[in-house]
Short mmCIF file of C-alpha atoms in Angstrom, two decimals:
data_model
loop_
_atom_site.label_atom_id
_atom_site.label_comp_id
_atom_site.label_asym_id
_atom_site.label_seq_id
_atom_site.Cartn_x
_atom_site.Cartn_y
_atom_site.Cartn_z
CA UNK U 1 -38.40 -22.49 -19.96
CA UNK U 2 -36.59 -24.42 -22.66
CA UNK U 3 -33.13 -23.12 -23.51
CA UNK U 4 -32.41 -21.70 -20.06
CA UNK U 5 -29.50 -22.87 -17.96
CA UNK U 6 -30.53 -22.64 -14.32
CA UNK U 7 -27.80 -22.13 -11.77
CA UNK U 8 -28.23 -23.28 -8.21
CA UNK U 9 -27.05 -20.44 -5.95
CA UNK U 10 -25.43 -22.83 -3.50
CA UNK U 11 -23.18 -24.45 -6.05
CA UNK U 12 -22.66 -22.73 -9.35
CA UNK U 13 -23.53 -19.05 -9.14
CA UNK U 14 -20.77 -16.89 -7.68
CA UNK U 15 -21.91 -13.47 -6.52
CA UNK U 16 -19.69 -11.17 -4.47
CA UNK U 17 -18.62 -7.56 -4.16
CA UNK U 18 -15.68 -8.29 -6.48
CA UNK U 19 -17.06 -10.35 -9.33
CA UNK U 20 -20.05 -12.40 -10.37
CA UNK U 21 -19.90 -15.33 -12.77
CA UNK U 22 -23.18 -16.21 -14.47
CA UNK U 23 -24.06 -18.84 -17.03
CA UNK U 24 -27.13 -17.98 -19.06
CA UNK U 25 -28.90 -18.51 -22.34
CA UNK U 26 -31.55 -16.39 -24.04
CA UNK U 27 -32.62 -14.44 -20.95
CA UNK U 28 -34.89 -11.42 -21.51
CA UNK U 29 -33.52 -7.92 -21.02
CA UNK U 30 -35.00 -6.50 -17.82
CA UNK U 31 -32.82 -3.45 -17.32
CA UNK U 32 -29.55 -2.68 -15.61
CA UNK U 33 -30.82 -3.49 -12.13
CA UNK U 34 -32.48 -6.72 -13.16
CA UNK U 35 -34.81 -8.48 -10.74
CA UNK U 36 -34.24 -12.09 -9.81
CA UNK U 37 -36.19 -14.40 -12.11
CA UNK U 38 -37.26 -17.79 -10.70
CA UNK U 39 -36.50 -20.77 -12.91
CA UNK U 40 -37.89 -24.26 -12.50
CA UNK U 41 -35.44 -27.07 -13.12
CA UNK U 42 -35.83 -30.84 -12.91
CA UNK U 43 -34.08 -32.53 -10.01
CA UNK U 44 -34.37 -36.29 -9.39
CA UNK U 45 -37.80 -36.39 -11.00
CA UNK U 46 -39.03 -33.33 -9.11
CA UNK U 47 -38.97 -29.60 -9.73
CA UNK U 48 -36.61 -27.35 -7.81
CA UNK U 49 -36.61 -23.57 -7.65
CA UNK U 50 -33.41 -21.81 -8.72
CA UNK U 51 -32.62 -18.17 -9.35
CA UNK U 52 -30.46 -16.25 -11.77
CA UNK U 53 -30.16 -12.56 -12.62
CA UNK U 54 -31.96 -11.82 -15.85
CA UNK U 55 -29.62 -10.30 -18.45
CA UNK U 56 -29.73 -9.41 -22.11
CA UNK U 57 -29.37 -12.19 -24.63
CA UNK U 58 -26.39 -11.60 -26.90
CA UNK U 59 -23.98 -13.59 -28.98
CA UNK U 60 -21.16 -11.04 -29.24
CA UNK U 61 -17.88 -12.03 -27.62
CA UNK U 62 -17.59 -8.71 -25.79
CA UNK U 63 -20.79 -9.51 -23.90
CA UNK U 64 -18.96 -12.32 -22.08
CA UNK U 65 -17.43 -9.58 -19.92
CA UNK U 66 -19.68 -7.08 -18.15
CA UNK U 67 -18.77 -4.28 -18.56
CA UNK U 68 -16.99 -5.27 -21.81
CA UNK U 69 -13.31 -6.18 -21.57
CA UNK U 70 -10.94 -3.33 -22.32
CA UNK U 71 -8.22 -3.44 -24.94
CA UNK U 72 -4.69 -4.31 -23.87
CA UNK U 73 -2.53 -1.18 -23.85
CA UNK U 74 0.90 -0.92 -25.38
CA UNK U 75 3.29 -1.49 -22.45
CA UNK U 76 5.96 1.12 -21.68
CA UNK U 77 8.64 -1.49 -22.44
CA UNK U 78 8.52 -4.49 -24.78
CA UNK U 79 11.18 -6.50 -22.96
CA UNK U 80 12.66 -6.38 -19.47
CA UNK U 81 14.17 -8.61 -16.82
CA UNK U 82 12.27 -9.82 -13.77
CA UNK U 83 13.86 -11.29 -10.63
CA UNK U 84 12.15 -13.84 -8.37
CA UNK U 85 13.94 -13.79 -5.00
CA UNK U 86 13.25 -17.09 -3.22
CA UNK U 87 14.44 -16.09 0.25
CA UNK U 88 15.14 -18.02 3.42
CA UNK U 89 13.12 -16.68 6.35
CA UNK U 90 14.11 -16.79 10.03
CA UNK U 91 12.57 -15.55 13.31
CA UNK U 92 15.06 -12.62 13.21
CA UNK U 93 13.15 -9.78 11.55
CA UNK U 94 16.14 -7.44 11.24
CA UNK U 95 18.10 -10.20 9.54
CA UNK U 96 15.21 -10.92 7.15
CA UNK U 97 15.00 -7.25 6.14
CA UNK U 98 18.76 -6.93 5.56
CA UNK U 99 18.80 -10.25 3.70
CA UNK U 100 15.96 -9.20 1.40
CA UNK U 101 17.66 -5.90 0.64
CA UNK U 102 20.87 -7.69 -0.34
CA UNK U 103 18.94 -10.05 -2.65
CA UNK U 104 17.17 -7.12 -4.32
CA UNK U 105 20.45 -5.27 -4.85
CA UNK U 106 22.08 -8.36 -6.36
CA UNK U 107 19.11 -8.87 -8.68
CA UNK U 108 19.27 -5.26 -9.85
CA UNK U 109 23.01 -5.65 -10.52
CA UNK U 110 22.08 -8.44 -12.94
CA UNK U 111 19.74 -6.14 -14.85
CA UNK U 112 16.40 -6.82 -13.16
CA UNK U 113 13.96 -3.93 -13.58
CA UNK U 114 11.21 -5.70 -11.62
CA UNK U 115 11.81 -7.68 -8.41
CA UNK U 116 9.25 -10.00 -6.82
CA UNK U 117 9.62 -11.17 -3.20
CA UNK U 118 7.92 -14.11 -1.41
CA UNK U 119 4.81 -14.20 0.72
CA UNK U 120 5.52 -13.32 4.41
CA UNK U 121 9.26 -12.84 3.93
CA UNK U 122 9.90 -10.79 7.10
CA UNK U 123 8.24 -13.20 9.54
CA UNK U 124 7.69 -16.89 10.23
CA UNK U 125 4.45 -18.03 8.63
CA UNK U 126 2.22 -18.65 11.65
CA UNK U 127 -0.80 -17.14 13.34
CA UNK U 128 1.31 -16.60 16.46
CA UNK U 129 3.88 -14.58 14.49
CA UNK U 130 1.59 -12.36 12.41
CA UNK U 131 0.61 -9.98 15.27
CA UNK U 132 4.22 -9.77 16.52
CA UNK U 133 5.81 -8.95 13.15
CA UNK U 134 2.97 -6.78 11.78
CA UNK U 135 3.75 -3.25 10.56
CA UNK U 136 1.75 -0.04 10.21
CA UNK U 137 2.47 0.63 6.55
CA UNK U 138 0.52 3.88 6.48
CA UNK U 139 2.59 5.28 9.35
CA UNK U 140 5.87 4.19 7.75
CA UNK U 141 9.26 4.91 9.32
CA UNK U 142 10.07 2.92 12.45
CA UNK U 143 6.52 1.54 12.49
CA UNK U 144 7.15 -0.20 9.16
CA UNK U 145 10.85 -1.10 8.74
CA UNK U 146 10.18 -3.73 6.04
CA UNK U 147 8.15 -1.30 3.94
CA UNK U 148 10.67 1.50 4.52
CA UNK U 149 13.49 -0.72 3.24
CA UNK U 150 11.52 -1.58 0.09
CA UNK U 151 10.81 2.08 -0.58
CA UNK U 152 14.44 3.09 -0.05
CA UNK U 153 15.91 0.39 -2.27
CA UNK U 154 13.35 0.90 -5.06
CA UNK U 155 14.19 4.60 -5.14
CA UNK U 156 17.96 4.18 -4.90
CA UNK U 157 18.10 1.49 -7.60
CA UNK U 158 15.25 2.96 -9.68
CA UNK U 159 13.48 -0.37 -10.01
CA UNK U 160 9.91 -1.58 -9.52
CA UNK U 161 9.32 -3.91 -6.56
CA UNK U 162 6.35 -6.19 -5.95
CA UNK U 163 7.19 -6.62 -2.30
CA UNK U 164 5.96 -10.13 -1.60
CA UNK U 165 3.82 -9.80 1.50
CA UNK U 166 4.18 -8.87 5.14
CA UNK U 167 1.72 -8.82 8.04
CA UNK U 168 0.06 -5.39 8.16
CA UNK U 169 -1.71 -3.76 11.11
CA UNK U 170 -4.39 -1.22 10.22
CA UNK U 171 -7.53 -0.01 11.97
CA UNK U 172 -7.47 -2.75 14.57
CA UNK U 173 -7.14 -5.49 11.93
CA UNK U 174 -4.28 -7.61 10.61
CA UNK U 175 -3.84 -8.22 6.88
CA UNK U 176 -1.54 -10.25 4.64
CA UNK U 177 -0.39 -7.36 2.46
CA UNK U 178 1.70 -6.87 -0.68
CA UNK U 179 3.16 -3.41 -1.37
CA UNK U 180 4.06 -2.37 -4.92
CA UNK U 181 6.78 0.29 -5.10
CA UNK U 182 7.62 2.40 -8.14
CA UNK U 183 11.03 3.53 -9.33
CA UNK U 184 10.61 6.70 -7.25
CA UNK U 185 10.15 4.62 -4.10
CA UNK U 186 6.52 5.65 -3.72
CA UNK U 187 3.73 3.20 -2.93
CA UNK U 188 1.85 2.53 -6.18
CA UNK U 189 -0.57 -0.01 -4.78
CA UNK U 190 -1.28 -2.25 -1.82
CA UNK U 191 -2.94 -5.66 -2.16
CA UNK U 192 -4.49 -7.27 0.89
CA UNK U 193 -4.98 -11.00 0.42
CA UNK U 194 -8.59 -11.45 -0.69
CA UNK U 195 -9.02 -15.19 -0.12
CA UNK U 196 -7.77 -16.33 3.28
CA UNK U 197 -6.02 -19.68 3.56
CA UNK U 198 -8.44 -21.74 5.65
CA UNK U 199 -7.97 -25.44 4.84
CA UNK U 200 -8.13 -28.82 6.54
CA UNK U 201 -6.60 -31.89 4.90
CA UNK U 202 -6.71 -34.53 7.66
CA UNK U 203 -3.37 -36.10 8.39
CA UNK U 204 -1.60 -33.59 6.13
CA UNK U 205 -2.15 -29.92 6.91
CA UNK U 206 -4.60 -27.71 8.76
CA UNK U 207 -4.27 -23.92 8.74
CA UNK U 208 -6.73 -21.11 9.34
CA UNK U 209 -5.48 -17.62 8.49
CA UNK U 210 -8.83 -16.17 9.54
CA UNK U 211 -7.89 -16.83 13.18
CA UNK U 212 -5.75 -13.69 13.02
CA UNK U 213 -6.06 -12.10 9.56
CA UNK U 214 -8.83 -10.12 7.86
CA UNK U 215 -9.55 -10.58 4.16
CA UNK U 216 -8.91 -7.73 1.73
CA UNK U 217 -11.79 -6.15 -0.16
CA UNK U 218 -10.27 -5.00 -3.45
CA UNK U 219 -8.50 -6.50 -6.46
CA UNK U 220 -5.22 -4.71 -7.15
CA UNK U 221 -3.68 -3.77 -10.47
CA UNK U 222 -1.04 -1.08 -10.88
CA UNK U 223 0.45 0.87 -13.75
CA UNK U 224 4.26 0.61 -13.54
CA UNK U 225 7.34 1.35 -15.63
CA UNK U 226 7.32 -2.32 -16.70
CA UNK U 227 3.66 -2.65 -17.61
CA UNK U 228 0.35 -3.21 -15.86
CA UNK U 229 0.60 -5.72 -13.05
CA UNK U 230 -2.19 -7.53 -11.25
CA UNK U 231 -1.43 -8.90 -7.79
CA UNK U 232 -2.72 -11.89 -5.84
CA UNK U 233 -1.28 -13.57 -2.76
CA UNK U 234 -0.89 -17.35 -2.55
CA UNK U 235 -4.43 -18.75 -2.06
CA UNK U 236 -5.76 -16.01 -4.39
CA UNK U 237 -4.26 -17.99 -7.30
CA UNK U 238 -6.88 -20.72 -6.87
CA UNK U 239 -9.67 -18.34 -7.83
CA UNK U 240 -9.63 -18.00 -11.60
CA UNK U 241 -12.27 -15.26 -11.53
CA UNK U 242 -9.77 -12.82 -10.02
CA UNK U 243 -7.25 -13.46 -12.81
CA UNK U 244 -10.03 -13.17 -15.41
CA UNK U 245 -11.01 -9.84 -13.91
CA UNK U 246 -7.40 -8.59 -14.08
CA UNK U 247 -7.14 -9.61 -17.73
CA UNK U 248 -10.44 -7.92 -18.55
CA UNK U 249 -10.25 -4.57 -16.86
CA UNK U 250 -7.40 -3.51 -14.67
CA UNK U 251 -8.82 -1.47 -11.80
CA UNK U 252 -11.36 1.30 -11.55
CA UNK U 253 -8.80 3.92 -12.59
CA UNK U 254 -6.87 1.95 -15.24
CA UNK U 255 -8.67 1.42 -18.51
CA UNK U 256 -6.89 -1.70 -19.74
CA UNK U 257 -6.11 -5.15 -18.42
CA UNK U 258 -2.91 -6.58 -16.99
CA UNK U 259 0.16 -7.76 -18.89
CA UNK U 260 1.47 -9.71 -15.89
CA UNK U 261 0.02 -11.16 -12.69
CA UNK U 262 2.36 -11.59 -9.72
CA UNK U 263 1.53 -14.08 -6.99
CA UNK U 264 3.84 -14.15 -3.98
CA UNK U 265 2.92 -17.43 -2.32
CA UNK U 266 3.95 -20.11 0.15
CA UNK U 267 2.31 -23.34 -0.94
CA UNK U 268 2.95 -26.24 1.42
CA UNK U 269 4.37 -29.74 1.05
CA UNK U 270 0.91 -31.26 0.48
CA UNK U 271 -0.63 -28.96 -2.12
CA UNK U 272 2.64 -27.66 -3.58
CA UNK U 273 3.68 -30.77 -5.55
CA UNK U 274 0.16 -31.22 -6.92
CA UNK U 275 -1.13 -27.73 -7.58
CA UNK U 276 1.53 -24.98 -7.52
CA UNK U 277 2.81 -25.20 -11.10
CA UNK U 278 -0.57 -26.39 -12.39
CA UNK U 279 -2.35 -23.28 -11.11
CA UNK U 280 0.30 -20.90 -12.42
CA UNK U 281 0.14 -22.38 -15.90
CA UNK U 282 -3.67 -22.42 -15.81
CA UNK U 283 -3.92 -18.73 -14.86
CA UNK U 284 -1.42 -17.82 -17.59
CA UNK U 285 -2.92 -19.86 -20.43
CA UNK U 286 -6.54 -19.08 -19.52
CA UNK U 287 -5.87 -15.35 -19.73
CA UNK U 288 -2.99 -15.36 -22.24
CA UNK U 289 -0.63 -13.25 -20.15
CA UNK U 290 2.47 -13.69 -17.98
CA UNK U 291 2.33 -15.11 -14.46
CA UNK U 292 5.19 -14.82 -11.95
CA UNK U 293 5.29 -16.46 -8.53
CA UNK U 294 7.73 -16.27 -5.66
CA UNK U 295 7.91 -18.57 -2.64
CA UNK U 296 10.06 -18.56 0.46
CA UNK U 297 12.86 -21.12 0.40
CA UNK U 298 12.07 -24.40 2.11
CA UNK U 299 12.96 -24.77 5.79
CA UNK U 300 12.07 -28.24 7.06
CA UNK U 301 12.69 -27.10 10.63
CA UNK U 302 10.04 -24.37 10.49
CA UNK U 303 6.51 -24.75 11.79
CA UNK U 304 5.23 -24.24 8.24
CA UNK U 305 7.28 -25.75 5.42
CA UNK U 306 7.07 -23.99 2.04
CA UNK U 307 7.25 -25.90 -1.23
CA UNK U 308 9.49 -23.35 -3.00
CA UNK U 309 9.68 -23.64 -6.81
CA UNK U 310 9.29 -19.95 -7.74
CA UNK U 311 8.34 -19.77 -11.41
CA UNK U 312 7.79 -17.53 -14.44
CA UNK U 313 5.13 -18.70 -16.92
CA UNK U 314 4.43 -17.29 -20.39
CA UNK U 315 1.08 -16.60 -22.09
CA UNK U 316 1.06 -20.01 -23.82
CA UNK U 317 1.30 -21.77 -20.46
CA UNK U 318 4.99 -22.47 -20.97
CA UNK U 319 7.37 -22.52 -18.00
CA UNK U 320 10.03 -19.96 -18.90
CA UNK U 321 12.06 -20.32 -15.71
CA UNK U 322 11.73 -22.13 -12.40
CA UNK U 323 13.82 -23.33 -9.49
CA UNK U 324 13.85 -26.00 -6.80
CA UNK U 325 13.30 -25.41 -3.08
CA UNK U 326 16.57 -23.88 -1.91
CA UNK U 327 17.32 -20.18 -1.56
CA UNK U 328 18.11 -18.62 -4.93
CA UNK U 329 17.20 -15.78 -7.28
CA UNK U 330 15.93 -16.25 -10.83
CA UNK U 331 16.57 -13.41 -13.29
CA UNK U 332 14.74 -13.92 -16.57
CA UNK U 333 13.45 -11.88 -19.50
CA UNK U 334 9.79 -11.09 -20.14
CA UNK U 335 8.92 -10.35 -23.77
CA UNK U 336 5.47 -8.76 -23.97
CA UNK U 337 5.25 -9.33 -27.73
CA UNK U 338 4.42 -12.95 -26.87
CA UNK U 339 1.06 -11.84 -25.47
CA UNK U 340 -0.14 -10.48 -28.80
CA UNK U 341 1.39 -13.43 -30.64
CA UNK U 342 -0.45 -16.01 -28.55
CA UNK U 343 -3.70 -14.05 -28.64
CA UNK U 344 -3.49 -14.04 -32.43
CA UNK U 345 -2.65 -17.77 -32.48
CA UNK U 346 -5.64 -18.55 -30.26
CA UNK U 347 -8.11 -15.64 -30.60
CA UNK U 348 -10.17 -16.60 -27.56
CA UNK U 349 -11.17 -13.00 -26.89
CA UNK U 350 -13.25 -12.91 -30.07
CA UNK U 351 -14.57 -16.46 -29.63
CA UNK U 352 -16.23 -16.21 -26.22
CA UNK U 353 -19.97 -16.89 -26.04
CA UNK U 354 -21.58 -13.89 -24.41
CA UNK U 355 -24.95 -15.53 -25.07
CA UNK U 356 -24.03 -18.43 -22.76
CA UNK U 357 -21.87 -17.02 -19.96
CA UNK U 358 -20.59 -13.81 -18.44
CA UNK U 359 -18.03 -12.58 -15.96
CA UNK U 360 -19.56 -9.55 -14.24
CA UNK U 361 -17.09 -7.10 -12.72
CA UNK U 362 -19.28 -5.90 -9.87
CA UNK U 363 -17.05 -3.07 -8.66
CA UNK U 364 -16.49 -1.65 -12.13
CA UNK U 365 -20.19 -1.91 -12.94
CA UNK U 366 -21.12 -0.04 -9.76
CA UNK U 367 -18.63 2.73 -10.58
CA UNK U 368 -20.31 3.56 -13.89
#
């Protein structure tokens, strides 16, 4: 089987309901619903069985994305201002809601057309707090005061809000959920954190969101007055496949990829200094688009201490604006013309090797 790259399912082949990343070379075409083809690969002098989905051999760049990547649409605006509201969070939910509203209003007064809030801005970040502070977003009104505030202020100020995240209660489950509100105050999309934060770094930090939260099932990209926005929450930023998917397709109802990915997040004092900026710049430069993040302000007296450092990154991986750990709001301009400029400087989209690797958008493929 010379020329084949065998992928061990336990290590290198990612297959899920959201996306599937396969490395291949010169595999025979066996149809759309290809059977699994066994490959024999050497391993420490022996032969080990591995499997990989058989796909068509191709050298065209568009074959590196299955279905093929869609063209970037002309955004409704070429330039606009975004605000990153790095908020302090307390155990007082009413105070947190009023405080967030004030920050949004101040950002809009400075010309912001898009406002991004932090992860879990209405509640302390803890498994004990999530059930207590959770809201029924679908019910709205008194059952969802945080969501209701976001809807009211988006409509009154005629701005777009990527509403950080709040604990959501739905169907007997709890989710870490980001609501995206349009200029009319209506819910344009809702992202439930796909990758739950379950980590253990001995002597540093241990946290397991899955003790209380349920993982989301769908990538989220929305069409707004300031362009097409993909959304991830905190730990989602570590999974480059999700950002690649956003850049390649949008969602099942939007026929082009994102201009901007927003990640409300609350990295901690262990991983924050090492990975927070690194991951933002990686997601931006890998996909040649804008990335915006927003963290809560640091509170060393809280049970969970956030790193802070909310940041806006451009499509060349450049840090356009950032802050330290204290409460503050960044208002900065996004110029979408930089996306096309950088994609012409480094034409990666036309240089991918569809004969060697593919990102398979499983949901989009199933919808066809």
